[in-house]
Each structure stands twice: as C-alpha cells, then as structure tokens.
XYZ file of C-alpha atoms in Angstrom:
651
model
C -29.980 33.728 -15.365
C -32.744 31.140 -15.259
C -33.030 30.566 -11.536
C -34.662 32.193 -8.540
C -33.451 32.818 -5.018
C -36.810 32.222 -3.294
C -36.203 28.477 -3.070
C -38.630 26.328 -1.100
C -37.489 24.382 1.921
C -37.148 20.723 0.971
C -37.119 17.910 3.567
C -33.907 15.886 3.771
C -35.577 12.607 2.910
C -36.917 13.974 -0.363
C -33.796 15.215 -2.092
C -30.778 13.403 -3.532
C -28.448 15.118 -5.983
C -26.361 13.437 -8.666
C -23.271 15.192 -9.981
C -22.404 14.184 -13.527
C -19.894 15.553 -16.007
C -17.008 14.949 -18.353
C -13.603 14.133 -16.804
C -11.578 17.184 -15.754
C -14.564 19.534 -15.492
C -14.045 20.230 -11.777
C -16.863 17.906 -10.719
C -14.898 16.485 -7.786
C -13.927 20.011 -6.711
C -17.590 20.980 -6.673
C -18.458 17.826 -4.709
C -15.818 18.704 -2.115
C -17.105 22.266 -1.975
C -20.630 21.039 -1.293
C -19.819 18.177 1.070
C -16.347 18.789 2.496
C -15.435 16.036 4.944
C -18.997 14.691 5.048
C -18.328 12.115 2.348
C -17.278 8.537 1.863
C -16.108 6.478 -1.110
C -17.544 3.040 -1.792
C -18.325 0.761 -4.698
C -21.637 1.249 -6.481
C -23.893 -1.687 -5.471
C -23.218 -4.743 -7.607
C -20.115 -3.273 -9.262
C -16.447 -2.553 -8.564
C -16.725 1.056 -9.743
C -16.222 3.594 -6.971
C -18.639 6.444 -6.350
C -18.547 9.098 -3.655
C -21.566 9.882 -1.520
C -21.696 12.895 0.792
C -23.990 15.252 2.643
C -24.394 18.897 1.594
C -25.493 21.454 4.191
C -27.808 23.898 2.403
C -29.281 25.639 5.428
C -29.520 25.527 9.245
C -31.800 22.488 9.067
C -31.278 21.386 5.467
C -29.035 18.492 4.448
C -29.074 16.867 1.035
C -27.353 13.684 -0.140
C -24.939 14.163 -3.038
C -23.740 11.337 -5.316
C -20.576 12.023 -7.305
C -20.731 9.803 -10.398
C -17.596 8.717 -12.302
C -16.582 11.086 -15.080
C -17.827 10.150 -18.544
C -18.162 11.767 -21.970
C -21.487 10.267 -22.965
C -24.140 7.969 -21.505
C -23.727 4.609 -23.180
C -24.482 1.181 -21.637
C -21.239 -0.324 -22.972
C -19.200 0.848 -19.968
C -19.673 0.442 -16.175
C -19.741 4.216 -15.754
C -22.445 4.577 -18.414
C -24.595 1.847 -16.886
C -24.333 3.455 -13.437
C -25.361 6.818 -14.900
C -28.363 5.226 -16.614
C -29.405 3.577 -13.323
C -29.060 6.754 -11.282
C -30.761 8.995 -13.829
C -33.493 6.491 -14.601
C -34.451 5.724 -10.997
C -33.386 2.079 -11.386
C -30.574 1.956 -8.832
C -30.336 2.352 -5.065
C -28.821 5.820 -5.594
C -31.527 7.118 -7.932
C -31.491 10.927 -8.032
C -34.135 13.614 -7.624
C -32.080 16.420 -9.224
C -29.162 16.082 -11.644
C -26.374 18.670 -11.637
C -24.385 18.576 -14.865
C -20.948 20.140 -14.349
C -19.778 21.819 -17.556
C -16.312 23.075 -18.455
C -17.044 26.520 -19.912
C -13.846 26.433 -21.982
C -15.055 23.287 -23.836
C -18.725 24.108 -24.138
C -19.583 22.090 -27.258
C -18.057 18.840 -25.981
C -19.783 19.198 -22.611
C -23.190 20.086 -24.040
C -23.369 16.628 -25.655
C -23.661 15.119 -22.176
C -26.124 17.839 -21.106
C -28.398 16.877 -23.998
C -28.250 13.179 -23.057
C -29.146 13.981 -19.443
C -32.060 16.194 -20.485
C -33.368 13.357 -22.659
C -33.626 11.209 -19.488
C -36.475 13.526 -18.305
C -34.912 14.363 -14.955
C -34.878 17.809 -13.229
C -31.556 19.303 -14.338
C -29.324 22.173 -13.212
C -26.256 23.080 -15.285
C -23.224 24.264 -13.310
C -21.153 26.341 -15.720
C -17.755 25.795 -14.106
C -14.375 27.476 -14.679
C -16.043 30.650 -15.873
C -12.904 32.546 -14.752
C -10.656 30.488 -17.037
C -13.036 31.063 -19.939
C -12.990 34.808 -19.354
C -9.174 34.789 -19.265
C -9.265 33.167 -22.706
C -11.724 35.722 -24.033
C -14.635 33.256 -24.128
C -18.044 34.636 -23.187
C -21.145 32.554 -22.500
C -24.642 34.018 -22.198
C -25.913 31.910 -19.285
C -29.416 33.415 -19.492
C -29.782 32.592 -23.195
C -28.320 29.116 -22.644
C -30.774 28.512 -19.795
C -33.709 29.535 -21.983
C -32.612 27.177 -24.763
C -32.068 24.299 -22.321
C -35.191 25.173 -20.263
C -33.280 24.641 -16.995
C -31.217 26.691 -14.570
C -27.688 27.531 -15.740
C -25.447 28.796 -12.928
C -21.925 30.163 -13.579
C -19.540 29.007 -10.828
C -15.853 28.832 -9.950
C -15.828 25.606 -7.912
C -12.222 25.801 -6.724
C -12.886 29.224 -5.155
C -16.426 28.455 -3.997
C -17.932 31.231 -6.126
C -21.561 30.795 -7.140
C -22.247 27.837 -4.837
C -24.990 29.614 -2.870
C -26.817 30.420 -6.093
C -26.308 26.822 -7.236
C -27.843 25.465 -4.016
C -30.940 27.627 -4.484
C -31.256 26.558 -8.115
C -31.083 22.908 -7.076
C -33.870 23.305 -4.519
C -35.941 25.256 -7.037
C -35.539 22.445 -9.610
C -36.763 19.785 -7.189
C -40.377 18.866 -7.749
C -40.634 20.855 -10.967
C -41.658 18.953 -14.114
C -38.654 18.095 -16.244
C -38.716 20.344 -19.309
C -37.114 18.990 -22.475
C -36.299 21.493 -25.252
C -37.975 20.600 -28.518
C -34.698 20.491 -30.439
C -32.868 18.121 -28.058
C -32.191 14.746 -29.749
C -34.251 11.964 -28.205
C -32.736 9.361 -25.890
C -30.854 6.784 -27.938
C -30.084 9.216 -30.772
C -26.759 8.877 -32.562
C -23.725 10.628 -31.108
C -23.402 12.611 -34.345
C -26.939 14.085 -33.908
C -26.114 15.080 -30.333
C -22.854 16.653 -31.364
C -24.541 18.631 -34.158
C -27.114 19.969 -31.684
C -24.383 20.926 -29.191
C -22.376 22.799 -31.819
C -25.379 24.861 -32.870
C -26.286 25.674 -29.264
C -22.708 26.667 -28.366
C -22.486 28.939 -31.417
C -25.765 30.628 -30.472
C -24.960 31.215 -26.777
C -21.213 31.858 -26.705
C -18.538 33.820 -28.522
C -14.934 32.871 -29.090
C -12.027 35.320 -29.401
C -10.776 36.118 -32.891
C -7.185 35.371 -31.850
C -5.665 33.063 -29.270
C -5.314 34.492 -25.782
C -2.023 34.534 -23.921
C -3.289 31.550 -21.891
C -3.910 29.540 -25.059
C -0.525 30.508 -26.453
C 1.192 29.296 -23.282
C -0.849 26.066 -23.342
C 0.124 25.409 -26.956
C 3.804 26.008 -26.204
C 3.775 23.681 -23.200
C 1.908 20.974 -25.091
C 4.400 21.199 -27.933
C 6.953 19.675 -25.548
C 4.880 17.753 -23.002
C 3.036 15.735 -25.672
C 6.045 15.322 -27.994
C 6.997 11.653 -28.626
C 10.572 12.302 -27.438
C 10.505 15.414 -25.254
C 7.199 14.320 -23.752
C 8.646 10.989 -22.590
C 11.734 12.761 -21.211
C 9.485 15.175 -19.294
C 7.376 12.264 -18.086
C 10.444 10.401 -16.758
C 11.700 13.531 -15.015
C 8.335 14.306 -13.401
C 7.810 10.710 -12.268
C 11.355 10.544 -10.841
C 10.646 13.738 -8.927
C 7.317 12.361 -7.714
C 8.886 9.158 -6.400
C 11.813 11.023 -4.884
C 9.347 13.134 -2.925
C 7.321 10.018 -2.096
C 10.256 8.071 -0.673
C 11.874 11.070 1.025
C 8.821 12.494 2.781
C 7.134 9.177 3.547
C 10.266 7.779 5.214
C 9.810 9.958 8.310
C 6.204 8.966 9.189
C 6.949 5.349 8.242
C 9.810 5.282 10.733
C 7.563 6.900 13.338
C 4.869 4.250 12.779
C 7.390 1.430 13.116
C 8.775 2.993 16.290
C 5.311 3.480 17.782
C 4.285 -0.102 17.079
C 7.619 -1.237 18.535
C 6.880 0.701 21.716
C 3.340 -0.688 21.861
C 4.669 -4.227 21.426
C 7.244 -3.664 24.196
C 4.631 -2.239 26.578
C 2.195 -5.079 25.933
C 4.979 -7.630 26.396
C 5.656 -6.077 29.787
C 2.006 -6.055 30.848
C 0.904 -9.468 29.618
C 2.086 -12.684 31.254
C 4.404 -14.977 29.336
C 2.395 -17.335 27.166
C 0.492 -17.739 23.930
C -1.753 -14.690 24.513
C 1.255 -12.393 24.742
C 2.806 -13.909 21.635
C -0.483 -13.569 19.730
C -0.907 -9.921 20.680
C 2.697 -8.756 20.290
C 3.786 -10.837 17.311
C 0.544 -11.712 15.525
C -1.726 -8.677 15.921
C 0.692 -5.806 16.599
C 3.380 -7.213 14.331
C 0.920 -7.907 11.525
C -0.649 -4.453 11.706
C 2.757 -2.814 11.891
C 3.904 -4.534 8.728
C 0.791 -3.306 6.895
C 0.006 0.142 8.318
C 3.611 1.189 7.779
C 2.621 1.708 4.108
C -0.149 4.190 5.017
C 2.076 7.322 4.635
C 3.166 6.159 1.178
C -0.433 5.565 0.103
C -1.726 8.906 1.395
C 1.222 10.878 -0.026
C 0.984 9.061 -3.350
C -2.683 9.920 -3.869
C -2.057 13.475 -2.655
C 0.624 13.928 -5.339
C -1.453 12.193 -8.027
C -4.383 14.487 -7.243
C -2.143 17.545 -7.592
C -0.846 16.307 -10.965
C -4.389 15.596 -12.139
C -5.581 19.043 -11.109
C -2.752 20.777 -12.991
C -3.836 19.025 -16.192
C -0.565 17.137 -16.621
C -1.838 13.637 -15.838
C -3.983 13.557 -18.986
C -0.957 14.561 -21.059
C 1.180 11.841 -19.474
C -1.502 9.275 -20.313
C -1.539 10.571 -23.907
C 2.253 10.191 -24.209
C 2.327 6.666 -22.706
C -0.750 5.361 -24.491
C 1.100 4.578 -27.727
C 3.640 2.349 -26.014
C 1.379 0.619 -23.494
C -1.430 -0.027 -25.976
C 0.900 -2.397 -27.876
C 0.713 -4.676 -24.835
C -3.013 -4.346 -24.254
C -2.762 -1.677 -21.551
C -4.161 1.880 -21.601
C -2.084 4.995 -21.149
C -3.600 5.527 -17.691
C -1.872 2.314 -16.495
C 1.456 4.097 -16.174
C 0.665 5.479 -12.714
C -0.344 2.117 -11.146
C 2.640 0.324 -12.712
C 5.104 2.936 -11.522
C 3.511 3.034 -8.098
C 3.794 -0.750 -7.808
C 7.594 -0.353 -7.788
C 7.139 1.074 -4.300
C 4.418 -1.363 -3.225
C 1.906 -3.361 -5.232
C -0.930 -2.491 -2.832
C -1.141 1.263 -3.594
C -0.352 0.459 -7.228
C -3.407 -1.771 -7.494
C -5.531 0.758 -5.609
C -4.499 3.548 -8.002
C -5.813 1.474 -10.941
C -9.141 3.155 -10.123
C -7.884 5.969 -12.348
C -8.557 3.708 -15.355
C -12.167 4.142 -16.532
C -12.583 0.889 -18.506
C -13.072 -2.270 -16.423
C -11.235 -4.622 -18.791
C -8.192 -2.326 -18.850
C -8.409 -1.857 -15.089
C -8.378 -5.621 -14.495
C -5.419 -6.111 -16.829
C -3.454 -3.489 -14.929
C -4.354 -4.970 -11.544
C -3.301 -8.468 -12.598
C 0.148 -7.437 -13.862
C 1.027 -4.733 -11.310
C 2.670 -7.204 -8.840
C 5.254 -8.095 -11.507
C 6.845 -4.698 -10.893
C 9.691 -5.111 -8.396
C 8.435 -3.572 -5.176
C 10.585 -2.321 -2.308
C 9.798 -5.454 -0.244
C 11.796 -7.503 -2.776
C 14.946 -5.418 -2.301
C 16.374 -7.355 0.695
C 15.835 -10.608 -1.231
C 17.518 -9.204 -4.346
C 20.463 -7.921 -2.312
C 20.932 -11.273 -0.575
C 20.660 -13.493 -3.647
C 22.732 -11.297 -5.988
C 25.398 -11.129 -3.273
C 25.381 -14.923 -3.055
C 25.595 -15.234 -6.838
C 28.395 -12.731 -7.412
C 30.296 -12.613 -4.158
C 33.516 -11.359 -5.759
C 32.065 -9.142 -8.472
C 30.036 -6.137 -7.288
C 29.650 -5.010 -10.916
C 27.964 -8.231 -12.001
C 25.847 -8.159 -8.833
C 24.695 -4.657 -9.785
C 23.874 -5.767 -13.326
C 21.884 -8.738 -11.981
C 20.070 -6.417 -9.568
C 19.027 -4.121 -12.428
C 18.100 -7.185 -14.464
C 15.561 -8.136 -11.810
C 13.652 -4.900 -12.474
C 13.831 -5.387 -16.241
C 12.683 -9.018 -15.979
C 9.713 -8.113 -13.774
C 8.556 -5.226 -15.979
C 8.983 -7.291 -19.159
C 7.021 -10.181 -17.670
C 4.229 -7.774 -16.705
C 3.926 -6.304 -20.199
C 4.062 -9.701 -21.909
C 1.463 -11.032 -19.480
C -0.850 -8.127 -20.270
C -0.510 -8.973 -23.955
C -1.205 -12.668 -23.255
C -4.277 -11.890 -21.131
C -5.550 -9.705 -23.987
C -5.849 -12.874 -26.067
C -7.101 -15.203 -23.298
C -8.564 -14.327 -19.906
C -9.294 -10.680 -20.794
C -9.893 -10.852 -24.507
C -9.796 -7.584 -26.347
C -7.545 -4.644 -26.936
C -7.006 -1.710 -24.632
C -9.926 0.650 -25.111
C -8.908 3.677 -27.211
C -8.655 6.712 -24.971
C -11.259 9.412 -25.495
C -9.188 12.209 -24.100
C -9.629 15.948 -24.179
C -6.567 17.670 -22.812
C -7.760 19.925 -19.964
C -6.543 23.431 -19.358
C -3.514 23.991 -17.190
C -4.621 25.286 -13.843
C -3.581 25.723 -10.235
C -4.169 22.489 -8.296
C -6.537 22.346 -5.350
C -4.882 21.433 -2.032
C -8.324 20.657 -0.608
C -8.998 18.108 -3.340
C -5.583 16.530 -2.817
C -5.999 16.285 0.948
C -9.479 14.765 0.630
C -8.206 12.251 -1.948
C -5.413 11.247 0.428
C -7.898 10.944 3.289
C -10.339 8.806 1.272
C -7.695 6.372 0.036
C -6.008 6.198 3.431
C -9.266 5.275 5.170
C -10.070 2.736 2.453
C -6.672 1.102 2.973
C -7.083 1.098 6.756
C -10.454 -0.626 6.469
C -8.781 -3.379 4.471
C -5.734 -3.515 6.748
C -7.892 -3.668 9.851
C -9.914 -6.657 8.688
C -8.740 -9.082 6.051
C -5.026 -8.288 6.060
C -4.793 -8.470 9.852
C -6.598 -11.823 9.786
C -4.094 -13.152 7.268
C -1.181 -11.886 9.364
C -2.536 -13.630 12.473
C -3.084 -16.900 10.602
C 0.412 -16.819 9.114
C 1.906 -16.020 12.522
C 0.042 -18.971 14.034
C 1.285 -21.298 11.295
C 4.841 -20.138 11.960
C 4.581 -20.325 15.771
C 2.713 -23.594 16.335
C 2.837 -26.355 17.333
C 5.331 -25.711 20.096
C 8.278 -28.099 20.091
C 10.303 -29.398 22.991
C 13.363 -27.391 23.935
C 16.309 -28.918 22.030
C 18.947 -30.638 24.134
C 21.584 -28.351 22.619
C 19.702 -25.276 23.828
C 19.363 -26.732 27.362
C 23.095 -27.477 27.422
C 23.972 -23.934 26.338
C 21.693 -22.421 28.993
C 23.204 -24.672 31.657
C 26.680 -23.514 30.657
C 25.518 -19.881 30.801
C 24.202 -20.415 34.355
C 27.565 -21.710 35.547
C 29.371 -19.470 37.989
C 32.626 -20.080 36.135
C 31.400 -18.234 33.023
C 31.888 -14.470 32.648
C 28.818 -12.264 32.176
C 29.779 -11.573 28.540
C 30.221 -15.254 27.752
C 26.971 -16.089 29.568
C 25.079 -13.582 27.419
C 26.616 -15.081 24.267
C 25.642 -18.592 25.337
C 22.074 -17.488 26.085
C 21.874 -15.859 22.643
C 23.110 -19.044 20.965
C 20.557 -21.069 22.942
C 17.768 -18.728 21.776
C 18.880 -19.132 18.178
C 18.992 -22.942 18.439
C 15.507 -22.974 19.923
C 14.160 -20.543 17.307
C 15.575 -22.729 14.545
C 13.904 -25.814 16.030
C 10.581 -23.970 16.461
C 10.703 -22.706 12.860
C 11.400 -26.190 11.513
C 8.726 -27.830 13.712
C 5.972 -25.274 13.073
C 3.059 -25.929 10.724
C 4.773 -23.713 8.168
C 7.968 -25.718 8.579
C 6.111 -28.998 8.323
C 4.330 -27.774 5.207
C 7.683 -26.733 3.784
C 9.021 -30.239 4.300
C 5.840 -31.683 2.807
C 5.989 -29.654 -0.406
C 9.785 -29.734 -0.688
C 9.719 -32.515 -3.310
C 7.798 -30.156 -5.601
C 10.591 -27.588 -5.280
C 13.404 -30.152 -5.543
C 13.752 -29.633 -9.346
C 14.624 -25.991 -8.580
C 17.404 -27.101 -6.249
C 15.505 -26.115 -3.093
C 15.947 -28.231 0.037
C 13.505 -28.125 2.962
C 15.156 -25.026 4.464
C 14.872 -22.983 1.290
C 11.326 -24.265 0.783
C 10.378 -23.100 4.298
C 11.835 -19.702 3.412
C 9.676 -19.550 0.292
C 6.531 -20.683 2.121
C 6.967 -18.271 5.030
C 7.581 -15.354 2.650
C 3.975 -15.535 1.429
C 3.207 -13.333 4.424
C 5.661 -10.746 3.111
C 8.588 -11.178 0.744
C 11.146 -9.579 3.048
C 10.482 -12.309 5.653
C 12.604 -14.623 3.480
C 15.865 -13.087 4.688
C 15.052 -13.341 8.392
C 13.689 -16.894 7.976
C 16.879 -18.071 6.252
C 18.958 -16.352 8.917
C 17.078 -18.176 11.669
C 17.355 -21.537 9.910
C 21.064 -20.991 9.409
C 21.468 -20.367 13.110
C 21.671 -16.587 13.134
C 19.606 -13.969 14.917
C 16.910 -13.553 12.329
C 18.044 -10.005 11.543
C 16.503 -8.892 8.246
C 19.293 -6.387 7.511
C 21.381 -7.857 4.708
C 24.903 -7.069 5.918
C 28.104 -8.894 5.076
C 27.825 -11.122 8.143
C 24.345 -12.316 7.252
C 25.367 -13.001 3.638
C 28.457 -14.909 4.756
C 26.486 -17.058 7.189
C 23.738 -17.882 4.691
C 26.330 -18.640 2.030
C 27.673 -21.333 4.341
C 24.330 -23.113 4.720
C 24.450 -26.807 3.826
C 21.982 -29.492 2.891
C 21.371 -32.674 4.888
C 24.198 -34.414 3.008
C 26.676 -31.647 3.838
C 26.832 -30.082 0.341
C 26.406 -26.355 -0.199
C 22.802 -25.159 -0.363
C 23.277 -21.971 -2.377
C 25.043 -23.178 -5.490
C 25.049 -20.676 -8.404
C 22.158 -22.491 -10.104
C 20.061 -22.653 -6.910
C 20.696 -18.997 -6.052
C 19.806 -17.960 -9.617
C 16.639 -20.065 -9.557
C 15.600 -18.521 -6.223
C 16.277 -15.017 -7.557
C 14.163 -15.558 -10.683
C 11.421 -17.166 -8.582
C 11.184 -14.135 -6.270
C 11.163 -11.701 -9.229
C 8.127 -13.388 -10.806
C 6.201 -15.123 -7.989
C 3.191 -13.737 -6.129
C 4.761 -13.823 -2.651
C 2.424 -11.422 -0.859
C -0.922 -12.410 0.634
C -1.917 -8.794 1.486
C -1.562 -7.945 -2.219
C -3.859 -10.841 -3.125
C -6.371 -9.517 -0.609
C -6.364 -6.079 -2.256
C -6.645 -7.680 -5.716
C -9.746 -9.591 -4.590
C -11.316 -6.394 -3.271
C -10.413 -4.113 -6.179
C -11.118 -6.648 -8.953
C -14.429 -7.635 -7.394
C -13.939 -11.364 -6.977
C -11.688 -14.060 -5.608
C -11.306 -15.595 -9.059
C -9.015 -12.782 -10.174
C -6.844 -13.150 -7.074
C -6.721 -16.906 -7.742
C -5.759 -16.277 -11.374
C -3.040 -13.879 -10.266
C -1.636 -16.348 -7.728
C -1.795 -19.363 -10.013
C -0.399 -17.659 -13.091
C 2.453 -15.797 -11.373
C 3.477 -18.841 -9.299
C 3.440 -21.116 -12.361
C 5.436 -18.638 -14.436
C 7.937 -18.188 -11.606
C 8.368 -21.944 -11.202
C 8.892 -22.579 -14.921
C 11.312 -19.671 -15.304
C 13.270 -20.724 -12.201
C 13.429 -24.309 -13.504
C 14.799 -23.094 -16.835
C-alpha cells in the first residue's frame, strides 16, 4: 500500500480536507465516521447547495476540518455541485482544501476512477479511500491497492466506512499527503479533456489493477433477481407504492406520540405562563403569540426528523435510487426528475418537510421546480377544511362527500404536475435533467447515518422555526388581536345576567360562555385582520365570499386549519377546530348581512377549490424563500398559486 504510518504532526490551522466522490459511495458514512457529531450543514457561500463541515479528531491535540462535498459523477462547471468542486479543489472558494480524499466504490471501480482522474488533474494532494472493500470481496472482486497507488502516484487505502475499518490508516495517509507535491501520473488525461478520454483511461487502469470473477457471485444473482421486480415498469411501481405506504404509515403512527407530547407540553407552558403573568397584552403576546406560534410550528419536528431518518435508511439500502429510476419516466413528462417523488409524497403530510427534502435533487432547476409545486399536494393541515366544506356541500350524501374529498387530492396533485410542465416552458425553461444513475449495491443501512441525518434536518428546521416563522406567527397574532374593541353591549348584558343571584350556577356558566363568544366575535371582526378582510371583501365577492368568509381566508394565511376555528368564532361558537356535527351544523346556518345563507353550494364549492389550490401557509413561504435562495421564488409561488386558486374558484 502506498502510504506510511510515520505521519508528521500537522497544526490545525494548516489542514482542511475535502471529501469528494460519486453518489452512493459511502462518502457521508466516512464523513460521519471521521467527524461524528462535530458537524453542521449549511449552504455553500453564494449558493443554495448544502455542504457539511465537521471536525475530525486525528490525535490527542490534532483536529482537522472536513468538508463533505455533494456527490457528483464528474467535475463539470454546468452544475452547482461541479462549480463548488472546482472552487474547493482550485483554492478559489472559502472552503478551499489542502488534501482531497476521493471516496471510491470498489465494486464500481471504472466509473469511480473517472472522477479520481479529474481530481488528480487539478494538481491537489490526493488520497483515495477504497470503500466497500468487503462488498467487493463478497462478489469475488479483487483490487491490488498497492499497484493502483503506484499507477495513481498517491496513497490508496482500503476501508469499510460503515464499520470504521481502515480509518486510522486513512488518517495517517491524509497527514502524510499534506505538504507533499501533487504528483500527476503521466497517462492521466489533462484537465478539460473529454469524458470519453477519461473513461478510456479509467477502464485501462481498472483492468490492470483489479480482477473480476468469471461468473456472477451469489450477491450479484440476488441483486439481479431483486432488480428484475423493483425496476419493472409494473411490479416496480407496485413495490414503490407499497414501500411508500409503509413509510408514511410508520411516519404518521410513530410521530403521533411525540407530536401529542409537544402539544401537551406547550399547553402546560402556556397555562403556567398565564398563571404567572398579569392579565394584559404581555400575557396575551407570550401565551398566544410566542408560545402558540412556536407550538404550531415545532409540533412538526417529530415528523421531519422521522421522515429524514427513514429516507436515510432507504437511501443506504440502495432502494431510493431504484425508486427514482422507476418514477423518472412518469415525472419527466411533466418536467420533474425521478428524485422529486420523495418531496411530493412528503408534502402530503406537510409542505415544509417536503420542500426541505428537495435537497435530494442534485440539479438546481429541477430542485426549484419541485419546491414550487410541492405545496399543491394536499397536506394534513388542509384536512379539517376539506372535512368542513365537503360536509357543507353534501350534507345528506356521505358517499358524494367522500368522492369530493378524494377529488381534492387528485385536483391538487394534477395542478402540481401541470404547473411543473408550465414552468418548464416559462419561469424555469428547460426539461428535467436526464438522470445519470448507477444503481448501488444492496446493503445494510447505517443507523448512525440515519440518526445524524435526522439530527441535521431537525436542527435546520428549528433554526428556521425559532426565527422567521416565529416572527410571522407573532405578527399574524397581533393582526388578529388588535386593535382592542369595546366590550359589546350584548356581552355586558349576558355577564350581568350571569351575576344575578337568581341564576343557577350551570346557567351562569352558560351565560358567561356566550358572553365570551360574543366578545371574541366582535374582537375578530374589529381586529386589523378583520378590517383587512372587510377591505378586500369586494375582490372576493365574485367567488360568493362575504366579509366573514373573507376574514376566514385572510386569517388562514397563518395556517390553513385556522379557517375552521375562525369561522366557528364568527358564527358565534367556541372556536373549536374539531369538525364535529355540531360545528358543521352551526356554520351551515351562517347568514350574510341580508339574511340569506352564506354557504350556498356554489360558495362552498368555490371555497373548497380555493383551499385546494391556494398558498395559505406563510411558514411554507418562509421555507421556500430559504431553500430556493431568494424571495422572488416565494413571491412567484404565492402569486401563481393564489391567482390559479382564484380563477379556478371563480369558474
């Protein structure tokens, strides 16, 4: 092996490592093995592409910075990942590297050596980590690491990253490479050479330094049998549907417990603070604005963490690449890549983790298209609205109500796909980038990788929830709570009746509750949100919306499910968001100023279509701005979805 164990001690400030490799080579596993919990994920400066940066402990007093670059097959400037790699390898970026570690999948040596040759041509000190050597041996593949190191003129270290084997030798090879002149083999194609010339060089090198079995191993036979079904155009889709259903069943079942715990804890915190703080605006701000806003956002944290944990497990097994291959044919017709299936399915739970999971898509244009259409998928927050409005539409026909409910999901998904196709000809011109996909080997997933992925995405979400989203929640609460209005005469009369000695305790409690409802209705109507609803009501009049329904639409920009409680308050109820028969019956009886029914069939249908298609979620817009890298994409999403919803509701 071309490496030595007598490595010099290198000061911390002088050494930064860059990990580079093809997708599915175990690069992230190696990064986690080197850095563990000493890592953070952030966007590469000036881009929206995420990179991970961590600290590797290589000795009692030795710590080196490690940069985990996005996976890529070759270094080309026509993609964000390629440009980042060129910056880092060429000492042009803020994360310029001193030593480059190229992670190679030993079972696909030729394909991986293409990237090795491109990195060597950049004239940087290089160490090759020959990963998954155990899988190669199980397949009967042998690689002469010493001969390969001599041909490449750099250290070649066999490792098994998921078991931590060979990492000590790799650390010593890295330190040995630092400060040494970068050696470039004479036969390596020069930087900028054609991909064909790199490929030809890699094939010759792989043939010279490795041997393949004469017959397929039992592992290859099993892989071929599994792929015969999992990549089949019919069986593959059936398997995909079954696996995704299982994933979301686990997601909703397991996440429900911690979500309920979070809601209960925030409820207890709100109760305690309400008891400690004096009555007044400060208490309302803290309990309803801050605590209530955070509760409504952080409650999704278990779903986000569990989702990325499960996605990481699927990716590690090798199935995720096969699912993308199966879905690519269908989604590409609408200008979306096969990798978009995970974000779009995830958005049916909540658009926020769906948009965040679009990071799985390597191409920026395809990633933006997926982000922009993900909110069309009917998320769980829309369910109370769907239940209410379909119940109003088909009060005496549960079957038709069920059909309409299912139609909401179909309408949302169809609008998303058609929008992706439209954007492919306008705002995001171009077709979905053809997938360069090499199906990885099936392997046992890494629980460590999955846990770290869940931790990274959870912290990223909390940073967003703790800043921008909380600010939005506080602003929306303030608009709904102020200005304060005088206590209505009806409420004062009811409270006076409740205070009478001639009224029983039960009747007094009922009168006090009615007084609270009357006052809440007056406060909702007199708030800035209510005033704005009355102001913009003429714009919604063609849809059949009066000022009450318009206030419900405006207030639901905080969160869609707020619509039900707002309408309940305006009707004169308790503001309970649970859509039971009593709530539906009360809202069905709501009237306009002239005494006519508010929820006619046409108005209820228009409201239902509007909520299926409209962007009624400010936290989602916040995440879009952050993930897409600019407010213009959030503005496009809001303007387009709202316009489409309005036109469709009008029709």
